[in-house]
mmCIF file of C-alpha atoms and ligand atoms in Angstrom:
data_model
loop_
_atom_site.group_PDB
_atom_site.id
_atom_site.type_symbol
_atom_site.label_atom_id
_atom_site.label_comp_id
_atom_site.label_asym_id
_atom_site.label_seq_id
_atom_site.Cartn_x
_atom_site.Cartn_y
_atom_site.Cartn_z
ATOM 1 C CA MET T 13 7.739 -55.892 -76.471
ATOM 2 C CA ARG T 14 10.929 -54.341 -77.686
ATOM 3 C CA LEU T 15 11.279 -50.600 -78.033
ATOM 4 C CA THR T 16 14.070 -48.952 -80.007
ATOM 5 C CA ILE T 17 14.605 -45.245 -79.590
ATOM 6 C CA ILE T 18 14.926 -43.918 -83.120
ATOM 7 C CA GLY T 19 14.902 -40.227 -82.267
ATOM 8 C CA SER T 20 15.361 -38.627 -78.849
ATOM 9 C CA GLY T 21 15.982 -35.055 -79.969
ATOM 10 C CA ASP T 22 13.885 -31.935 -79.824
ATOM 11 C CA ALA T 23 12.550 -29.927 -82.781
ATOM 12 C CA PHE T 24 15.966 -28.310 -83.257
ATOM 13 C CA GLY T 25 18.039 -31.458 -83.699
ATOM 14 C CA SER T 26 19.953 -30.612 -80.515
ATOM 15 C CA GLY T 27 23.126 -32.666 -80.112
ATOM 16 C CA GLY T 28 22.689 -34.094 -83.618
ATOM 17 C CA ARG T 29 19.794 -36.228 -82.391
ATOM 18 C CA PHE T 30 16.923 -37.223 -84.610
ATOM 19 C CA ASN T 31 13.379 -35.931 -84.061
ATOM 20 C CA THR T 32 11.002 -37.933 -81.886
ATOM 21 C CA CYS T 33 10.324 -41.505 -82.949
ATOM 22 C CA PHE T 34 10.168 -44.844 -81.117
ATOM 23 C CA HIS T 35 9.999 -48.195 -82.879
ATOM 24 C CA LEU T 36 7.897 -50.788 -81.109
ATOM 25 C CA ALA T 37 8.080 -54.460 -82.037
ATOM 26 C CA ALA T 38 5.128 -56.323 -80.525
ATOM 27 C CA LEU T 39 2.734 -59.078 -81.581
ATOM 28 C CA GLY T 40 4.778 -59.561 -84.749
ATOM 29 C CA LYS T 41 4.008 -55.961 -85.764
ATOM 30 C CA SER T 42 6.230 -52.963 -86.280
ATOM 31 C CA VAL T 43 4.779 -49.739 -84.929
ATOM 32 C CA LEU T 44 6.225 -46.234 -84.791
ATOM 33 C CA ILE T 45 5.261 -43.985 -81.927
ATOM 34 C CA ASP T 46 5.606 -40.508 -83.449
ATOM 35 C CA CYS T 47 7.314 -39.902 -86.752
ATOM 36 C CA GLY T 48 9.310 -36.672 -86.699
ATOM 37 C CA ALA T 49 10.655 -35.087 -89.856
ATOM 38 C CA SER T 50 13.951 -37.004 -89.726
ATOM 39 C CA THR T 51 12.431 -40.441 -89.078
ATOM 40 C CA HIS T 52 12.860 -42.019 -92.501
ATOM 41 C CA VAL T 53 16.607 -41.373 -92.479
ATOM 42 C CA ALA T 54 16.886 -42.378 -88.814
ATOM 43 C CA LEU T 55 15.243 -45.760 -89.507
ATOM 44 C CA ARG T 56 17.781 -46.431 -92.237
ATOM 45 C CA VAL T 57 20.579 -45.615 -89.789
ATOM 46 C CA ARG T 58 19.143 -48.330 -87.504
ATOM 47 C CA LYS T 59 18.824 -50.758 -90.449
ATOM 48 C CA ILE T 60 15.040 -50.869 -90.107
ATOM 49 C CA ASP T 61 13.327 -51.124 -93.491
ATOM 50 C CA PRO T 62 10.587 -48.435 -93.703
ATOM 51 C CA ASN T 63 8.503 -50.907 -95.683
ATOM 52 C CA THR T 64 8.162 -53.144 -92.613
ATOM 53 C CA ILE T 65 6.250 -50.499 -90.642
ATOM 54 C CA ASP T 66 2.640 -51.527 -90.025
ATOM 55 C CA ALA T 67 1.365 -48.525 -88.098
ATOM 56 C CA ILE T 68 2.275 -45.027 -86.927
ATOM 57 C CA VAL T 69 0.727 -43.619 -83.755
ATOM 58 C CA LEU T 70 0.976 -39.849 -83.305
ATOM 59 C CA SER T 71 0.915 -37.821 -80.100
ATOM 60 C CA HIS T 72 0.344 -34.496 -81.852
ATOM 61 C CA LEU T 73 0.750 -32.717 -85.150
ATOM 62 C CA HIS T 74 3.973 -30.754 -84.787
ATOM 63 C CA GLY T 75 6.546 -31.319 -87.522
ATOM 64 C CA ASP T 76 9.086 -32.926 -85.200
ATOM 65 C CA HIS T 77 6.426 -35.571 -84.404
ATOM 66 C CA PHE T 78 4.609 -36.208 -87.701
ATOM 67 C CA GLY T 79 6.637 -34.463 -90.428
ATOM 68 C CA GLY T 80 8.365 -37.683 -91.546
ATOM 69 C CA ILE T 81 5.261 -39.358 -92.944
ATOM 70 C CA PRO T 82 5.465 -38.021 -96.548
ATOM 71 C CA PHE T 83 8.803 -39.811 -97.046
ATOM 72 C CA PHE T 84 7.116 -43.125 -96.228
ATOM 73 C CA PHE T 85 4.393 -42.291 -98.737
ATOM 74 C CA ILE T 86 6.808 -41.617 -101.600
ATOM 75 C CA GLU T 87 8.712 -44.795 -100.837
ATOM 76 C CA TYR T 88 5.473 -46.809 -100.849
ATOM 77 C CA LEU T 89 4.335 -45.177 -104.080
ATOM 78 C CA TYR T 90 7.517 -45.155 -106.118
ATOM 79 C CA GLN T 91 10.304 -47.241 -104.676
ATOM 80 C CA LYS T 92 8.582 -50.232 -103.100
ATOM 81 C CA PRO T 93 4.918 -50.189 -104.137
ATOM 82 C CA ARG T 94 2.848 -51.335 -101.210
ATOM 83 C CA HIS T 95 -0.629 -52.785 -101.207
ATOM 84 C CA ARG T 96 -1.270 -53.470 -97.532
ATOM 85 C CA PRO T 97 -2.440 -50.378 -95.706
ATOM 86 C CA LEU T 98 -0.308 -48.255 -93.424
ATOM 87 C CA HIS T 99 -2.309 -47.536 -90.271
ATOM 88 C CA ILE T 100 -1.975 -43.992 -88.958
ATOM 89 C CA ALA T 101 -3.553 -43.066 -85.623
ATOM 90 C CA GLY T 102 -3.576 -39.569 -84.194
ATOM 91 C CA PRO T 103 -5.627 -36.729 -82.751
ATOM 92 C CA LEU T 104 -8.373 -34.833 -84.535
ATOM 93 C CA GLY T 105 -7.063 -33.370 -87.805
ATOM 94 C CA THR T 106 -4.480 -36.087 -88.453
ATOM 95 C CA GLU T 107 -5.850 -37.263 -91.810
ATOM 96 C CA GLU T 108 -6.266 -33.704 -93.123
ATOM 97 C CA LYS T 109 -2.823 -32.541 -91.996
ATOM 98 C CA VAL T 110 -0.994 -35.635 -93.234
ATOM 99 C CA CYS T 111 -2.634 -35.338 -96.668
ATOM 100 C CA GLU T 112 -2.057 -31.571 -96.791
ATOM 101 C CA LEU T 113 1.601 -31.960 -95.874
ATOM 102 C CA PHE T 114 2.109 -34.627 -98.500
ATOM 103 C CA GLY T 115 0.384 -32.419 -101.073
ATOM 104 C CA LEU T 116 2.629 -29.481 -100.205
ATOM 105 C CA MET T 117 5.800 -31.536 -100.368
ATOM 106 C CA TYR T 118 5.157 -33.604 -103.490
ATOM 107 C CA SER T 119 2.267 -32.169 -105.499
ATOM 108 C CA HIS T 120 4.467 -30.146 -107.872
ATOM 109 C CA GLY T 121 2.148 -27.195 -107.464
ATOM 110 C CA SER T 122 -1.012 -28.897 -108.675
ATOM 111 C CA ALA T 123 -3.544 -31.121 -106.975
ATOM 112 C CA ALA T 124 -2.263 -33.334 -104.182
ATOM 113 C CA ARG T 125 -1.039 -36.685 -105.366
ATOM 114 C CA ARG T 126 -2.797 -39.804 -104.291
ATOM 115 C CA ILE T 127 -1.472 -41.387 -101.155
ATOM 116 C CA PRO T 128 -0.595 -45.082 -100.798
ATOM 117 C CA PRO T 129 -3.128 -47.381 -99.072
ATOM 118 C CA THR T 130 -3.622 -45.840 -95.646
ATOM 119 C CA ARG T 131 -6.134 -46.396 -92.878
ATOM 120 C CA PHE T 132 -6.563 -43.489 -90.480
ATOM 121 C CA HIS T 133 -7.685 -43.996 -86.869
ATOM 122 C CA LEU T 134 -8.906 -41.130 -84.707
ATOM 123 C CA LEU T 135 -7.506 -41.010 -81.179
ATOM 124 C CA GLN T 136 -10.110 -39.397 -78.970
ATOM 125 C CA PRO T 137 -8.876 -38.031 -75.641
ATOM 126 C CA GLU T 138 -9.912 -40.382 -72.816
ATOM 127 C CA GLY T 139 -10.639 -43.111 -75.330
ATOM 128 C CA SER T 140 -8.935 -46.255 -76.536
ATOM 129 C CA ALA T 141 -8.276 -47.410 -80.078
ATOM 130 C CA ILE T 142 -7.006 -50.768 -81.259
ATOM 131 C CA VAL T 143 -4.308 -50.280 -83.882
ATOM 132 C CA GLU T 144 -2.940 -53.485 -85.397
ATOM 133 C CA GLY T 145 -3.878 -55.374 -82.216
ATOM 134 C CA ILE T 146 -2.225 -52.821 -79.927
ATOM 135 C CA ASN T 147 -4.352 -50.883 -77.471
ATOM 136 C CA VAL T 148 -3.715 -47.141 -77.491
ATOM 137 C CA PHE T 149 -5.312 -45.082 -74.738
ATOM 138 C CA SER T 150 -4.805 -41.332 -75.020
ATOM 139 C CA PHE T 151 -5.400 -38.314 -72.858
ATOM 140 C CA ARG T 152 -4.917 -34.628 -73.473
ATOM 141 C CA VAL T 153 -1.791 -32.922 -72.147
ATOM 142 C CA PRO T 154 -0.882 -29.227 -71.757
ATOM 143 C CA HIS T 155 1.315 -28.428 -74.756
ATOM 144 C CA GLN T 156 -0.822 -26.566 -77.290
ATOM 145 C CA VAL T 157 -3.745 -24.249 -76.607
ATOM 146 C CA GLN T 158 -6.150 -24.959 -79.450
ATOM 147 C CA GLU T 159 -4.781 -28.020 -81.170
ATOM 148 C CA ILE T 160 -4.911 -31.309 -79.318
ATOM 149 C CA SER T 161 -1.732 -32.815 -77.862
ATOM 150 C CA LEU T 162 -1.984 -36.315 -76.457
ATOM 151 C CA ALA T 163 -0.069 -38.544 -74.104
ATOM 152 C CA LEU T 164 -0.232 -42.151 -75.258
ATOM 153 C CA LYS T 165 -0.548 -45.302 -73.197
ATOM 154 C CA VAL T 166 0.289 -48.263 -75.372
ATOM 155 C CA SER T 167 -0.595 -51.737 -74.094
ATOM 156 C CA CYS T 168 -0.172 -55.238 -75.392
ATOM 157 C CA ASP T 169 0.889 -58.643 -74.094
ATOM 158 C CA GLY T 170 0.171 -57.420 -70.561
ATOM 159 C CA LYS T 171 2.820 -54.691 -70.836
ATOM 160 C CA GLN T 172 2.320 -50.944 -70.820
ATOM 161 C CA ILE T 173 4.295 -47.993 -72.130
ATOM 162 C CA LEU T 174 3.327 -44.448 -71.238
ATOM 163 C CA PHE T 175 4.617 -41.686 -73.539
ATOM 164 C CA SER T 176 4.089 -38.102 -72.406
ATOM 165 C CA GLY T 177 4.151 -36.666 -75.920
ATOM 166 C CA ASP T 178 5.210 -33.023 -75.702
ATOM 167 C CA SER T 179 3.868 -31.523 -72.503
ATOM 168 C CA THR T 180 4.567 -29.537 -69.434
ATOM 169 C CA TRP T 181 3.817 -31.326 -66.156
ATOM 170 C CA THR T 182 0.369 -32.710 -65.405
ATOM 171 C CA ASP T 183 -0.515 -34.870 -62.390
ATOM 172 C CA ARG T 184 -2.160 -37.269 -64.801
ATOM 173 C CA PHE T 185 1.323 -38.624 -65.467
ATOM 174 C CA LEU T 186 1.353 -39.872 -61.861
ATOM 175 C CA ASP T 187 -1.934 -41.735 -62.379
ATOM 176 C CA HIS T 188 -0.991 -43.302 -65.675
ATOM 177 C CA ALA T 189 2.645 -44.069 -64.858
ATOM 178 C CA ARG T 190 1.491 -46.244 -61.960
ATOM 179 C CA GLY T 191 2.220 -49.819 -62.998
ATOM 180 C CA ALA T 192 3.584 -48.840 -66.415
ATOM 181 C CA ASP T 193 6.589 -50.895 -67.522
ATOM 182 C CA LEU T 194 8.149 -47.846 -69.145
ATOM 183 C CA PHE T 195 7.463 -44.107 -68.976
ATOM 184 C CA LEU T 196 8.996 -42.182 -71.855
ATOM 185 C CA CYS T 197 8.845 -38.661 -70.545
ATOM 186 C CA GLU T 198 9.745 -35.582 -72.489
ATOM 187 C CA CYS T 199 12.248 -33.375 -70.674
ATOM 188 C CA SER T 200 13.248 -30.641 -73.079
ATOM 189 C CA PHE T 201 14.972 -28.362 -70.581
ATOM 190 C CA TYR T 202 16.947 -28.512 -67.348
ATOM 191 C CA ASP T 203 15.647 -25.428 -65.611
ATOM 192 C CA ALA T 204 14.567 -23.171 -68.454
ATOM 193 C CA GLY T 205 11.227 -23.649 -70.093
ATOM 194 C CA THR T 206 8.643 -22.156 -72.343
ATOM 195 C CA GLY T 207 5.584 -23.208 -70.388
ATOM 196 C CA ASN T 208 4.644 -25.915 -72.851
ATOM 197 C CA HIS T 209 7.517 -28.337 -72.248
ATOM 198 C CA LEU T 210 8.796 -30.029 -69.133
ATOM 199 C CA ASN T 211 12.037 -29.150 -67.399
ATOM 200 C CA TYR T 212 14.095 -31.471 -65.217
ATOM 201 C CA LEU T 213 13.860 -29.476 -61.996
ATOM 202 C CA GLN T 214 10.086 -29.519 -62.322
ATOM 203 C CA LEU T 215 10.045 -33.254 -63.008
ATOM 204 C CA ARG T 216 12.420 -33.992 -60.122
ATOM 205 C CA GLU T 217 9.815 -32.787 -57.627
ATOM 206 C CA TYR T 218 7.502 -35.579 -58.694
ATOM 207 C CA LEU T 219 10.003 -38.414 -59.049
ATOM 208 C CA PRO T 220 9.402 -39.880 -55.552
ATOM 209 C CA ARG T 221 5.710 -40.277 -56.447
ATOM 210 C CA LEU T 222 6.269 -41.713 -59.904
ATOM 211 C CA GLN T 223 5.573 -45.443 -59.728
ATOM 212 C CA CYS T 224 6.615 -46.696 -63.156
ATOM 213 C CA LYS T 225 9.063 -49.578 -63.502
ATOM 214 C CA GLN T 226 11.419 -47.663 -65.827
ATOM 215 C CA LEU T 227 11.707 -43.971 -66.623
ATOM 216 C CA VAL T 228 13.526 -42.692 -69.706
ATOM 217 C CA LEU T 229 13.848 -38.972 -70.460
ATOM 218 C CA THR T 230 13.584 -37.899 -74.081
ATOM 219 C CA HIS T 231 12.998 -34.863 -76.404
ATOM 220 C CA LEU T 232 16.256 -33.453 -75.092
ATOM 221 C CA GLY T 233 17.375 -29.916 -75.770
ATOM 222 C CA GLU T 234 20.853 -28.383 -75.577
ATOM 223 C CA GLU T 235 20.503 -27.403 -71.928
ATOM 224 C CA MET T 236 19.623 -30.962 -70.866
ATOM 225 C CA LEU T 237 22.478 -32.397 -72.895
ATOM 226 C CA ALA T 238 24.973 -29.943 -71.418
ATOM 227 C CA ARG T 239 23.934 -30.853 -67.851
ATOM 228 C CA ARG T 240 23.302 -34.551 -68.254
ATOM 229 C CA LYS T 241 26.035 -35.490 -65.757
ATOM 230 C CA GLU T 242 23.842 -33.932 -63.076
ATOM 231 C CA ILE T 243 20.922 -36.185 -64.013
ATOM 232 C CA ALA T 244 20.582 -39.506 -62.221
ATOM 233 C CA GLU T 245 17.704 -40.801 -64.324
ATOM 234 C CA THR T 246 18.112 -42.667 -67.619
ATOM 235 C CA VAL T 247 18.513 -40.286 -70.531
ATOM 236 C CA ALA T 248 17.509 -41.578 -73.964
ATOM 237 C CA GLU T 249 20.039 -42.129 -76.724
ATOM 238 C CA ASP T 250 19.236 -42.634 -80.383
ATOM 239 C CA GLY T 251 19.574 -46.371 -80.996
ATOM 240 C CA MET T 252 18.919 -47.366 -77.363
ATOM 241 C CA VAL T 253 16.904 -50.573 -77.044
ATOM 242 C CA VAL T 254 14.543 -51.182 -74.122
ATOM 243 C CA GLU T 255 13.231 -54.717 -73.585
ATOM 244 C CA ILE T 256 9.868 -54.651 -71.892
HETATM 245 ZN ZN1 LIG Z 314 5.175 -30.245 -79.917
HETATM 246 ZN ZN1 LIG Z 315 8.430 -31.868 -80.048
#
């Protein structure tokens, strides 16, 4: 598996970084893990053709994680007509919100336009889904109160990637990081926090018990970027490639 970090920024584009998106190449497939609003442009920066994407797996339905999807739809409808389906997997409400967002952005005030061929997969917390041959296990994390936010554990070829999604700390990260080849952990703040994101000082308490093979911090806000010299762990960069 080869993972390219397409976007390691927060919702505010801190440090000029793109919104959350990771490109996974595995089993001959191209899969995006999250698809923030800036993803379509960010893929072009990395010379990845948006038409090669087979599937998009979503942790939750905030704009900096799923808001990029309508740009794929217009490309598939008007620039490079596409007949094979795009697979989109996400928590409850994904199909409705993706279609509603596309309708708002490109309906020209009337009924929502048709979408290109798309197959939606529901990710149920504590369940697994197979998306284009890749196993996606998800569990709920503390980020939103009513809507569902998921952490994603993506497995194929005997390798595992754990992605926290957006979340404050939960001990479930300890359980699921054990044996993972890579843990992509959000770390929006250094020591500030809003209660629904993780900060570095909080995370640091748990580092001795975290048994993943590689840890990469992502979803970085201004405070993290300003203090990155004080951080010993690997901090994501847009364009960084991780071989797994
Ligand atoms: Zn969020
Ligand atoms: Zn976010």
